[in-house]
mmCIF file with all atom_site columns, C-alpha atoms in Angstrom:
data_model
loop_
_atom_site.group_PDB
_atom_site.id
_atom_site.type_symbol
_atom_site.label_atom_id
_atom_site.label_alt_id
_atom_site.label_comp_id
_atom_site.label_asym_id
_atom_site.label_entity_id
_atom_site.label_seq_id
_atom_site.pdbx_PDB_ins_code
_atom_site.Cartn_x
_atom_site.Cartn_y
_atom_site.Cartn_z
_atom_site.occupancy
_atom_site.B_iso_or_equiv
_atom_site.pdbx_formal_charge
_atom_site.auth_seq_id
_atom_site.auth_comp_id
_atom_site.auth_asym_id
_atom_site.auth_atom_id
_atom_site.pdbx_PDB_model_num
ATOM 1   C CA . GLU A 1 1   ? 14.222  -0.110  -19.795 1.00 0.00 ? 692 GLU A CA 1
ATOM 2   C CA . SER A 1 2   ? 15.219  1.246   -16.456 1.00 0.00 ? 693 SER A CA 1
ATOM 3   C CA . MET A 1 3   ? 11.519  0.826   -15.335 1.00 0.00 ? 694 MET A CA 1
ATOM 4   C CA . ARG A 1 4   ? 11.764  -3.027  -16.312 1.00 0.00 ? 695 ARG A CA 1
ATOM 5   C CA . SER A 1 5   ? 15.060  -3.243  -14.439 1.00 0.00 ? 696 SER A CA 1
ATOM 6   C CA . GLY A 1 6   ? 13.502  -1.717  -11.433 1.00 0.00 ? 697 GLY A CA 1
ATOM 7   C CA . ILE A 1 7   ? 10.256  -3.977  -11.580 1.00 0.00 ? 698 ILE A CA 1
ATOM 8   C CA . THR A 1 8   ? 12.648  -7.138  -11.704 1.00 0.00 ? 699 THR A CA 1
ATOM 9   C CA . ASP A 1 9   ? 14.697  -6.010  -8.737  1.00 0.00 ? 700 ASP A CA 1
ATOM 10  C CA . ASN A 1 10  ? 11.570  -5.014  -6.727  1.00 0.00 ? 701 ASN A CA 1
ATOM 11  C CA . GLY A 1 11  ? 9.144   -7.889  -7.318  1.00 0.00 ? 702 GLY A CA 1
ATOM 12  C CA . ARG A 1 12  ? 8.880   -8.561  -3.619  1.00 0.00 ? 703 ARG A CA 1
ATOM 13  C CA . MET A 1 13  ? 7.847   -4.980  -3.031  1.00 0.00 ? 704 MET A CA 1
ATOM 14  C CA . LEU A 1 14  ? 5.305   -5.040  -5.826  1.00 0.00 ? 705 LEU A CA 1
ATOM 15  C CA . LEU A 1 15  ? 3.828   -8.267  -4.519  1.00 0.00 ? 706 LEU A CA 1
ATOM 16  C CA . GLY A 1 16  ? 3.795   -7.273  -0.857  1.00 0.00 ? 707 GLY A CA 1
ATOM 17  C CA . GLY A 1 17  ? 5.765   -10.320 0.238   1.00 0.00 ? 708 GLY A CA 1
ATOM 18  C CA . ASP A 1 18  ? 7.752   -13.417 -0.760  1.00 0.00 ? 709 ASP A CA 1
ATOM 19  C CA . PHE A 1 19  ? 4.640   -14.809 -2.205  1.00 0.00 ? 710 PHE A CA 1
ATOM 20  C CA . GLU A 1 20  ? 0.737   -14.572 -2.346  1.00 0.00 ? 711 GLU A CA 1
ATOM 21  C CA . LEU A 1 21  ? -2.180  -16.933 -2.160  1.00 0.00 ? 712 LEU A CA 1
ATOM 22  C CA . SER A 1 22  ? -5.150  -15.185 -3.690  1.00 0.00 ? 713 SER A CA 1
ATOM 23  C CA . SER A 1 23  ? -8.730  -16.431 -4.391  1.00 0.00 ? 714 SER A CA 1
ATOM 24  C CA . LEU A 1 24  ? -12.129 -15.062 -5.534  1.00 0.00 ? 715 LEU A CA 1
ATOM 25  C CA . HIS A 1 25  ? -15.153 -15.235 -3.447  1.00 0.00 ? 716 HIS A CA 1
ATOM 26  C CA . VAL A 1 26  ? -14.001 -17.691 -0.998  1.00 0.00 ? 717 VAL A CA 1
ATOM 27  C CA . ALA A 1 27  ? -10.966 -17.319 1.328   1.00 0.00 ? 718 ALA A CA 1
ATOM 28  C CA . PRO A 1 28  ? -8.133  -19.825 0.997   1.00 0.00 ? 719 PRO A CA 1
ATOM 29  C CA . ASP A 1 29  ? -8.697  -22.746 3.265   1.00 0.00 ? 720 ASP A CA 1
ATOM 30  C CA . LYS A 1 30  ? -7.899  -22.068 6.963   1.00 0.00 ? 721 LYS A CA 1
ATOM 31  C CA . ASP A 1 31  ? -5.895  -25.375 7.497   1.00 0.00 ? 722 ASP A CA 1
ATOM 32  C CA . LEU A 1 32  ? -3.664  -24.234 4.658   1.00 0.00 ? 723 LEU A CA 1
ATOM 33  C CA . LEU A 1 33  ? -3.039  -20.973 6.115   1.00 0.00 ? 724 LEU A CA 1
ATOM 34  C CA . ASP A 1 34  ? -2.623  -22.256 9.643   1.00 0.00 ? 725 ASP A CA 1
ATOM 35  C CA . LYS A 1 35  ? 0.209   -24.642 8.310   1.00 0.00 ? 726 LYS A CA 1
ATOM 36  C CA . LEU A 1 36  ? 1.870   -21.734 6.486   1.00 0.00 ? 727 LEU A CA 1
ATOM 37  C CA . ARG A 1 37  ? 2.029   -19.674 9.614   1.00 0.00 ? 728 ARG A CA 1
ATOM 38  C CA . GLN A 1 38  ? 4.612   -22.245 10.891  1.00 0.00 ? 729 GLN A CA 1
ATOM 39  C CA . THR A 1 39  ? 7.061   -21.101 8.396   1.00 0.00 ? 730 THR A CA 1
ATOM 40  C CA . ALA A 1 40  ? 5.907   -17.542 7.330   1.00 0.00 ? 731 ALA A CA 1
ATOM 41  C CA . SER A 1 41  ? 4.450   -14.330 8.579   1.00 0.00 ? 732 SER A CA 1
ATOM 42  C CA . LEU A 1 42  ? 1.015   -13.743 6.904   1.00 0.00 ? 733 LEU A CA 1
ATOM 43  C CA . SER A 1 43  ? -1.149  -10.710 6.164   1.00 0.00 ? 734 SER A CA 1
ATOM 44  C CA . GLU A 1 44  ? -4.636  -10.937 4.723   1.00 0.00 ? 735 GLU A CA 1
ATOM 45  C CA . ILE A 1 45  ? -5.826  -8.145  2.283   1.00 0.00 ? 736 ILE A CA 1
ATOM 46  C CA . ILE A 1 46  ? -9.427  -8.214  1.103   1.00 0.00 ? 737 ILE A CA 1
ATOM 47  C CA . GLN A 1 47  ? -10.419 -6.222  -2.028  1.00 0.00 ? 738 GLN A CA 1
ATOM 48  C CA . MET A 1 48  ? -13.805 -5.596  -3.527  1.00 0.00 ? 739 MET A CA 1
ATOM 49  C CA . ARG A 1 49  ? -15.859 -2.659  -5.213  1.00 0.00 ? 740 ARG A CA 1
ATOM 50  C CA . ALA A 1 50  ? -18.187 -0.711  -2.941  1.00 0.00 ? 741 ALA A CA 1
ATOM 51  C CA . MET A 1 51  ? -20.284 2.423   -2.884  1.00 0.00 ? 742 MET A CA 1
ATOM 52  C CA . LEU A 1 52  ? -19.216 5.450   -0.767  1.00 0.00 ? 743 LEU A CA 1
ATOM 53  C CA . GLY A 1 53  ? -21.712 7.863   0.074   1.00 0.00 ? 744 GLY A CA 1
ATOM 54  C CA . THR A 1 54  ? -21.054 11.487  1.445   1.00 0.00 ? 745 THR A CA 1
ATOM 55  C CA . GLU A 1 55  ? -22.940 12.989  4.260   1.00 0.00 ? 746 GLU A CA 1
ATOM 56  C CA . HIS A 1 56  ? -22.591 16.833  3.243   1.00 0.00 ? 747 HIS A CA 1
ATOM 57  C CA . ALA A 1 57  ? -23.815 16.090  -0.375  1.00 0.00 ? 748 ALA A CA 1
ATOM 58  C CA . ALA A 1 58  ? -25.895 13.437  -1.949  1.00 0.00 ? 749 ALA A CA 1
ATOM 59  C CA . ILE A 1 59  ? -22.865 12.008  -3.749  1.00 0.00 ? 750 ILE A CA 1
ATOM 60  C CA . ARG A 1 60  ? -22.195 8.102   -4.253  1.00 0.00 ? 751 ARG A CA 1
ATOM 61  C CA . LYS A 1 61  ? -18.954 7.094   -5.689  1.00 0.00 ? 752 LYS A CA 1
ATOM 62  C CA . LEU A 1 62  ? -17.823 3.605   -6.639  1.00 0.00 ? 753 LEU A CA 1
ATOM 63  C CA . VAL A 1 63  ? -14.596 2.863   -4.840  1.00 0.00 ? 754 VAL A CA 1
ATOM 64  C CA . GLU A 1 64  ? -11.871 0.207   -4.714  1.00 0.00 ? 755 GLU A CA 1
ATOM 65  C CA . LEU A 1 65  ? -12.123 -0.999  -1.195  1.00 0.00 ? 756 LEU A CA 1
ATOM 66  C CA . LYS A 1 66  ? -9.027  -2.545  0.390   1.00 0.00 ? 757 LYS A CA 1
ATOM 67  C CA . ALA A 1 67  ? -9.332  -3.947  3.750   1.00 0.00 ? 758 ALA A CA 1
ATOM 68  C CA . VAL A 1 68  ? -6.147  -4.805  5.605   1.00 0.00 ? 759 VAL A CA 1
ATOM 69  C CA . ASP A 1 69  ? -5.072  -6.466  8.881   1.00 0.00 ? 760 ASP A CA 1
ATOM 70  C CA . GLU A 1 70  ? -2.590  -5.157  11.458  1.00 0.00 ? 761 GLU A CA 1
ATOM 71  C CA . ALA A 1 71  ? 0.268   -7.107  9.892   1.00 0.00 ? 762 ALA A CA 1
ATOM 72  C CA . TYR A 1 72  ? 0.071   -4.899  6.607   1.00 0.00 ? 763 TYR A CA 1
ATOM 73  C CA . PRO A 1 73  ? 2.231   -4.054  4.972   1.00 0.00 ? 764 PRO A CA 1
ATOM 74  C CA . LEU A 1 74  ? 4.781   -6.961  5.357   1.00 0.00 ? 765 LEU A CA 1
ATOM 75  C CA . VAL A 1 75  ? 7.054   -5.269  2.921   1.00 0.00 ? 766 VAL A CA 1
ATOM 76  C CA . GLY A 1 76  ? 7.477   -1.440  2.589   1.00 0.00 ? 767 GLY A CA 1
ATOM 77  C CA . ILE A 1 77  ? 5.463   1.288   4.220   1.00 0.00 ? 768 ILE A CA 1
ATOM 78  C CA . VAL A 1 78  ? 2.310   3.201   3.696   1.00 0.00 ? 769 VAL A CA 1
ATOM 79  C CA . GLU A 1 79  ? 2.914   7.020   3.591   1.00 0.00 ? 770 GLU A CA 1
ATOM 80  C CA . LEU A 1 80  ? 0.066   9.272   4.700   1.00 0.00 ? 771 LEU A CA 1
ATOM 81  C CA . SER A 1 81  ? -0.882  12.920  4.784   1.00 0.00 ? 772 SER A CA 1
ATOM 82  C CA . PRO A 1 82  ? -1.001  14.114  7.457   1.00 0.00 ? 773 PRO A CA 1
ATOM 83  C CA . PRO A 1 83  ? 1.913   11.863  8.735   1.00 0.00 ? 774 PRO A CA 1
ATOM 84  C CA . GLN A 1 84  ? 0.627   9.219   11.079  1.00 0.00 ? 775 GLN A CA 1
ATOM 85  C CA . LYS A 1 85  ? 0.738   5.413   11.453  1.00 0.00 ? 776 LYS A CA 1
ATOM 86  C CA . LEU A 1 86  ? -1.638  3.311   9.460   1.00 0.00 ? 777 LEU A CA 1
ATOM 87  C CA . ARG A 1 87  ? -2.866  1.413   12.142  1.00 0.00 ? 778 ARG A CA 1
ATOM 88  C CA . GLU A 1 88  ? -3.800  4.501   14.076  1.00 0.00 ? 779 GLU A CA 1
ATOM 89  C CA . ALA A 1 89  ? -5.481  6.046   10.973  1.00 0.00 ? 780 ALA A CA 1
ATOM 90  C CA . LEU A 1 90  ? -7.651  2.936   10.452  1.00 0.00 ? 781 LEU A CA 1
ATOM 91  C CA . ALA A 1 91  ? -8.866  2.578   14.132  1.00 0.00 ? 782 ALA A CA 1
ATOM 92  C CA . ASP A 1 92  ? -12.372 3.196   15.090  1.00 0.00 ? 783 ASP A CA 1
ATOM 93  C CA . LYS A 1 93  ? -13.794 3.053   11.726  1.00 0.00 ? 784 LYS A CA 1
ATOM 94  C CA . GLY A 1 94  ? -11.114 5.316   10.320  1.00 0.00 ? 785 GLY A CA 1
ATOM 95  C CA . ALA A 1 95  ? -10.097 5.168   6.507   1.00 0.00 ? 786 ALA A CA 1
ATOM 96  C CA . VAL A 1 96  ? -7.348  6.541   4.316   1.00 0.00 ? 787 VAL A CA 1
ATOM 97  C CA . VAL A 1 97  ? -8.096  7.515   0.591   1.00 0.00 ? 788 VAL A CA 1
ATOM 98  C CA . ALA A 1 98  ? -6.481  8.176   -2.705  1.00 0.00 ? 789 ALA A CA 1
ATOM 99  C CA . PRO A 1 99  ? -6.256  11.771  -3.621  1.00 0.00 ? 790 PRO A CA 1
ATOM 100 C CA . ALA A 1 100 ? -8.671  11.067  -6.601  1.00 0.00 ? 791 ALA A CA 1
ATOM 101 C CA . LEU A 1 101 ? -11.410 10.133  -4.187  1.00 0.00 ? 792 LEU A CA 1
ATOM 102 C CA . LEU A 1 102 ? -11.221 13.473  -2.419  1.00 0.00 ? 793 LEU A CA 1
ATOM 103 C CA . ARG A 1 103 ? -11.415 15.388  -5.746  1.00 0.00 ? 794 ARG A CA 1
ATOM 104 C CA . ALA A 1 104 ? -14.416 13.229  -6.917  1.00 0.00 ? 795 ALA A CA 1
ATOM 105 C CA . THR A 1 105 ? -16.558 13.543  -3.771  1.00 0.00 ? 796 THR A CA 1
ATOM 106 C CA . GLY A 1 106 ? -15.412 16.928  -2.316  1.00 0.00 ? 797 GLY A CA 1
ATOM 107 C CA . LEU A 1 107 ? -14.516 15.181  1.011   1.00 0.00 ? 798 LEU A CA 1
ATOM 108 C CA . SER A 1 108 ? -11.662 16.416  3.201   1.00 0.00 ? 799 SER A CA 1
ATOM 109 C CA . VAL A 1 109 ? -9.699  14.759  5.884   1.00 0.00 ? 800 VAL A CA 1
ATOM 110 C CA . GLY A 1 110 ? -11.696 14.794  9.103   1.00 0.00 ? 801 GLY A CA 1
ATOM 111 C CA . ASP A 1 111 ? -14.966 14.377  7.116   1.00 0.00 ? 802 ASP A CA 1
ATOM 112 C CA . LYS A 1 112 ? -17.540 11.467  7.581   1.00 0.00 ? 803 LYS A CA 1
ATOM 113 C CA . ALA A 1 113 ? -18.890 9.177   4.931   1.00 0.00 ? 804 ALA A CA 1
ATOM 114 C CA . GLN A 1 114 ? -21.275 6.198   4.717   1.00 0.00 ? 805 GLN A CA 1
ATOM 115 C CA . LEU A 1 115 ? -19.877 2.845   3.775   1.00 0.00 ? 806 LEU A CA 1
ATOM 116 C CA . GLY A 1 116 ? -22.419 0.021   3.811   1.00 0.00 ? 807 GLY A CA 1
ATOM 117 C CA . GLU A 1 117 ? -24.111 0.052   7.155   1.00 0.00 ? 808 GLU A CA 1
ATOM 118 C CA . ILE A 1 118 ? -21.707 2.338   9.030   1.00 0.00 ? 809 ILE A CA 1
ATOM 119 C CA . THR A 1 119 ? -20.123 5.872   9.022   1.00 0.00 ? 810 THR A CA 1
ATOM 120 C CA . ILE A 1 120 ? -16.359 6.088   8.507   1.00 0.00 ? 811 ILE A CA 1
ATOM 121 C CA . THR A 1 121 ? -14.122 8.879   9.078   1.00 0.00 ? 812 THR A CA 1
ATOM 122 C CA . VAL A 1 122 ? -11.389 9.947   6.566   1.00 0.00 ? 813 VAL A CA 1
ATOM 123 C CA . ARG A 1 123 ? -8.363  10.275  8.617   1.00 0.00 ? 814 ARG A CA 1
ATOM 124 C CA . GLY A 1 124 ? -5.638  10.567  5.851   1.00 0.00 ? 815 GLY A CA 1
ATOM 125 C CA . VAL A 1 125 ? -4.640  10.631  2.116   1.00 0.00 ? 816 VAL A CA 1
ATOM 126 C CA . LEU A 1 126 ? -2.431  7.862   0.576   1.00 0.00 ? 817 LEU A CA 1
ATOM 127 C CA . ASP A 1 127 ? 0.643   9.340   -0.526  1.00 0.00 ? 818 ASP A CA 1
ATOM 128 C CA . SER A 1 128 ? 2.488   6.085   -1.196  1.00 0.00 ? 819 SER A CA 1
ATOM 129 C CA . GLU A 1 129 ? 1.180   2.480   -1.134  1.00 0.00 ? 820 GLU A CA 1
ATOM 130 C CA . PRO A 1 130 ? 3.981   -0.156  -1.480  1.00 0.00 ? 821 PRO A CA 1
ATOM 131 C CA . ASP A 1 131 ? 1.917   -2.937  -3.523  1.00 0.00 ? 822 ASP A CA 1
ATOM 132 C CA . GLN A 1 132 ? -0.165  -0.342  -5.351  1.00 0.00 ? 823 GLN A CA 1
ATOM 133 C CA . THR A 1 133 ? 1.462   -0.899  -8.786  1.00 0.00 ? 824 THR A CA 1
ATOM 134 C CA . ILE A 1 134 ? 0.372   -4.701  -8.844  1.00 0.00 ? 825 ILE A CA 1
ATOM 135 C CA . SER A 1 135 ? -3.147  -3.767  -9.548  1.00 0.00 ? 826 SER A CA 1
ATOM 136 C CA . PHE A 1 136 ? -3.438  -2.865  -13.255 1.00 0.00 ? 827 PHE A CA 1
ATOM 137 C CA . VAL A 1 137 ? -7.182  -2.421  -13.285 1.00 0.00 ? 828 VAL A CA 1
ATOM 138 C CA . SER A 1 138 ? -9.006  0.046   -11.159 1.00 0.00 ? 829 SER A CA 1
ATOM 139 C CA . PHE A 1 139 ? -12.707 0.361   -10.785 1.00 0.00 ? 830 PHE A CA 1
ATOM 140 C CA . GLY A 1 140 ? -12.564 3.608   -8.745  1.00 0.00 ? 831 GLY A CA 1
ATOM 141 C CA . PRO A 1 141 ? -10.408 5.449   -6.318  1.00 0.00 ? 832 PRO A CA 1
ATOM 142 C CA . ARG A 1 142 ? -8.798  3.543   -3.510  1.00 0.00 ? 833 ARG A CA 1
ATOM 143 C CA . LEU A 1 143 ? -10.309 3.492   -0.109  1.00 0.00 ? 834 LEU A CA 1
ATOM 144 C CA . MET A 1 144 ? -8.551  1.526   2.605   1.00 0.00 ? 835 MET A CA 1
ATOM 145 C CA . VAL A 1 145 ? -10.005 0.560   5.988   1.00 0.00 ? 836 VAL A CA 1
ATOM 146 C CA . SER A 1 146 ? -9.222  -2.183  8.557   1.00 0.00 ? 837 SER A CA 1
ATOM 147 C CA . THR A 1 147 ? -10.607 -5.584  8.323   1.00 0.00 ? 838 THR A CA 1
ATOM 148 C CA . ALA A 1 148 ? -12.683 -5.012  11.438  1.00 0.00 ? 839 ALA A CA 1
ATOM 149 C CA . THR A 1 149 ? -14.355 -2.009  9.694   1.00 0.00 ? 840 THR A CA 1
ATOM 150 C CA . LEU A 1 150 ? -15.093 -4.064  6.611   1.00 0.00 ? 841 LEU A CA 1
ATOM 151 C CA . ASN A 1 151 ? -16.806 -6.686  8.842   1.00 0.00 ? 842 ASN A CA 1
ATOM 152 C CA . GLU A 1 152 ? -18.899 -4.163  10.578  1.00 0.00 ? 843 GLU A CA 1
ATOM 153 C CA . SER A 1 153 ? -20.063 -2.540  7.201   1.00 0.00 ? 844 SER A CA 1
ATOM 154 C CA . GLY A 1 154 ? -22.121 -5.488  6.141   1.00 0.00 ? 845 GLY A CA 1
ATOM 155 C CA . LEU A 1 155 ? -20.637 -5.477  2.870   1.00 0.00 ? 846 LEU A CA 1
ATOM 156 C CA . ARG A 1 156 ? -19.107 -9.049  3.059   1.00 0.00 ? 847 ARG A CA 1
ATOM 157 C CA . GLN A 1 157 ? -22.146 -10.905 1.909   1.00 0.00 ? 848 GLN A CA 1
ATOM 158 C CA . ASP A 1 158 ? -22.605 -14.193 -0.034  1.00 0.00 ? 849 ASP A CA 1
ATOM 159 C CA . GLY A 1 159 ? -22.259 -13.453 -3.701  1.00 0.00 ? 850 GLY A CA 1
ATOM 160 C CA . ALA A 1 160 ? -20.306 -10.327 -3.250  1.00 0.00 ? 851 ALA A CA 1
ATOM 161 C CA . PHE A 1 161 ? -17.312 -10.150 -5.780  1.00 0.00 ? 852 PHE A CA 1
ATOM 162 C CA . ILE A 1 162 ? -14.454 -10.212 -3.271  1.00 0.00 ? 853 ILE A CA 1
ATOM 163 C CA . THR A 1 163 ? -10.577 -10.946 -3.766  1.00 0.00 ? 854 THR A CA 1
ATOM 164 C CA . TYR A 1 164 ? -8.730  -12.407 -0.951  1.00 0.00 ? 855 TYR A CA 1
ATOM 165 C CA . ARG A 1 165 ? -5.093  -12.151 -1.003  1.00 0.00 ? 856 ARG A CA 1
ATOM 166 C CA . ASN A 1 166 ? -2.806  -13.635 1.656   1.00 0.00 ? 857 ASN A CA 1
ATOM 167 C CA . ARG A 1 167 ? 0.726   -12.359 1.599   1.00 0.00 ? 858 ARG A CA 1
ATOM 168 C CA . ALA A 1 168 ? 3.534   -14.194 3.159   1.00 0.00 ? 859 ALA A CA 1
ATOM 169 C CA . VAL A 1 169 ? 7.178   -13.433 4.341   1.00 0.00 ? 860 VAL A CA 1
ATOM 170 C CA . VAL A 1 170 ? 9.062   -16.635 5.128   1.00 0.00 ? 861 VAL A CA 1
ATOM 171 C CA . LYS A 1 171 ? 10.932  -16.759 8.372   1.00 0.00 ? 862 LYS A CA 1
ATOM 172 C CA . GLN A 1 172 ? 13.928  -18.401 6.905   1.00 0.00 ? 863 GLN A CA 1
ATOM 173 C CA . ALA A 1 173 ? 14.953  -17.243 3.463   1.00 0.00 ? 864 ALA A CA 1
ATOM 174 C CA . GLY A 1 174 ? 16.543  -20.606 2.814   1.00 0.00 ? 865 GLY A CA 1
ATOM 175 C CA . GLN A 1 175 ? 13.336  -22.365 2.895   1.00 0.00 ? 866 GLN A CA 1
ATOM 176 C CA . LEU A 1 176 ? 11.497  -20.124 0.395   1.00 0.00 ? 867 LEU A CA 1
ATOM 177 C CA . GLU A 1 177 ? 11.942  -22.389 -2.668  1.00 0.00 ? 868 GLU A CA 1
ATOM 178 C CA . ASP A 1 178 ? 10.892  -25.573 -0.983  1.00 0.00 ? 869 ASP A CA 1
ATOM 179 C CA . ILE A 1 179 ? 7.753   -23.724 0.572   1.00 0.00 ? 870 ILE A CA 1
ATOM 180 C CA . ILE A 1 180 ? 6.726   -22.549 -2.846  1.00 0.00 ? 871 ILE A CA 1
ATOM 181 C CA . THR A 1 181 ? 7.158   -25.774 -4.356  1.00 0.00 ? 872 THR A CA 1
ATOM 182 C CA . GLU A 1 182 ? 5.089   -27.546 -1.772  1.00 0.00 ? 873 GLU A CA 1
ATOM 183 C CA . LEU A 1 183 ? 2.307   -24.814 -1.898  1.00 0.00 ? 874 LEU A CA 1
ATOM 184 C CA . GLY A 1 184 ? 2.136   -25.102 -5.710  1.00 0.00 ? 875 GLY A CA 1
ATOM 185 C CA . LYS A 1 185 ? 1.300   -28.658 -5.213  1.00 0.00 ? 876 LYS A CA 1
ATOM 186 C CA . ALA A 1 186 ? -1.301  -28.079 -2.517  1.00 0.00 ? 877 ALA A CA 1
ATOM 187 C CA . VAL A 1 187 ? -3.123  -25.424 -4.476  1.00 0.00 ? 878 VAL A CA 1
ATOM 188 C CA . GLU A 1 188 ? -3.000  -27.174 -7.801  1.00 0.00 ? 879 GLU A CA 1
ATOM 189 C CA . ASN A 1 189 ? -6.588  -27.557 -9.192  1.00 0.00 ? 880 ASN A CA 1
ATOM 190 C CA . THR A 1 190 ? -8.157  -25.552 -6.395  1.00 0.00 ? 881 THR A CA 1
ATOM 191 C CA . HIS A 1 191 ? -9.603  -21.997 -6.282  1.00 0.00 ? 882 HIS A CA 1
ATOM 192 C CA . ILE A 1 192 ? -6.530  -20.774 -4.909  1.00 0.00 ? 883 ILE A CA 1
ATOM 193 C CA . ARG A 1 193 ? -3.876  -19.028 -6.982  1.00 0.00 ? 884 ARG A CA 1
ATOM 194 C CA . LEU A 1 194 ? -0.326  -18.798 -6.067  1.00 0.00 ? 885 LEU A CA 1
ATOM 195 C CA . ARG A 1 195 ? 1.836   -15.834 -7.195  1.00 0.00 ? 886 ARG A CA 1
ATOM 196 C CA . THR A 1 196 ? 5.478   -15.266 -6.656  1.00 0.00 ? 887 THR A CA 1
ATOM 197 C CA . THR A 1 197 ? 7.881   -12.283 -6.936  1.00 0.00 ? 888 THR A CA 1
ATOM 198 C CA . VAL A 1 198 ? 8.921   -13.662 -10.312 1.00 0.00 ? 889 VAL A CA 1
ATOM 199 C CA . SER A 1 199 ? 5.402   -13.882 -11.717 1.00 0.00 ? 890 SER A CA 1
ATOM 200 C CA . ALA A 1 200 ? 4.562   -10.330 -10.073 1.00 0.00 ? 891 ALA A CA 1
ATOM 201 C CA . ALA A 1 201 ? 7.527   -8.785  -11.916 1.00 0.00 ? 892 ALA A CA 1
ATOM 202 C CA . GLY A 1 202 ? 6.728   -10.643 -15.040 1.00 0.00 ? 893 GLY A CA 1
ATOM 203 C CA . ALA A 1 203 ? 3.224   -9.707  -15.227 1.00 0.00 ? 894 ALA A CA 1
ATOM 204 C CA . PHE A 1 204 ? 4.164   -5.862  -14.851 1.00 0.00 ? 895 PHE A CA 1
ATOM 205 C CA . ASP A 1 205 ? 6.804   -6.356  -17.504 1.00 0.00 ? 896 ASP A CA 1
ATOM 206 C CA . ARG A 1 206 ? 4.302   -7.597  -19.965 1.00 0.00 ? 897 ARG A CA 1
ATOM 207 C CA . PHE A 1 207 ? 2.019   -4.682  -19.007 1.00 0.00 ? 898 PHE A CA 1
ATOM 208 C CA . ILE A 1 208 ? 4.917   -2.215  -19.910 1.00 0.00 ? 899 ILE A CA 1
ATOM 209 C CA . GLU A 1 209 ? 5.494   -3.941  -23.207 1.00 0.00 ? 900 GLU A CA 1
ATOM 210 C CA . ARG A 1 210 ? 1.786   -3.606  -24.243 1.00 0.00 ? 901 ARG A CA 1
ATOM 211 C CA . ALA A 1 211 ? 1.812   -0.063  -23.138 1.00 0.00 ? 902 ALA A CA 1
ATOM 212 C CA . GLU A 1 212 ? 4.888   0.674   -25.395 1.00 0.00 ? 903 GLU A CA 1
ATOM 213 C CA . ARG A 1 213 ? 3.491   -0.738  -28.560 1.00 0.00 ? 904 ARG A CA 1
#
């Protein structure tokens, strides 16, 4: 019960913003995002499955790749070990990883690994990720890189199973309801899905109910 209460109160933290526009394979329309920037701050997250190869041992591991821009996270903070700013950790083909990835591959902070066509450097371990709980299905340990690193890797190809998530924090809280209403109409019957803090909290609440049965 206390967990449900916390989920309801922290829907904004779980979602990573006031609302999210998500789509599969194809990013939301640029014109829609440009219009949204007039009333909200945006952050784009790109998620996909990828194979990570280690250099010191012939190990390949399926990972859940998360590429973030410099605005991420809009809500909350990412805590790393050793302590450092996320932007600095991800610079120059840097990456931060879930502890499970180190255990599965034998990698350590400072080691290099192969991601697509490039070599990345493990700069830190993810201790806390504000929007992590919103993902109920994981295909492997988390690997976080910058959007620039993902673009250089060659992994963004036609047909790749990619999820685009554009989180938003409105500039004036009083406009939130009107913005969501207008967006709901704009994305109706399109490839874009609108998620709000209410739906994020509700989805997790249903997840808890199933787990408790």
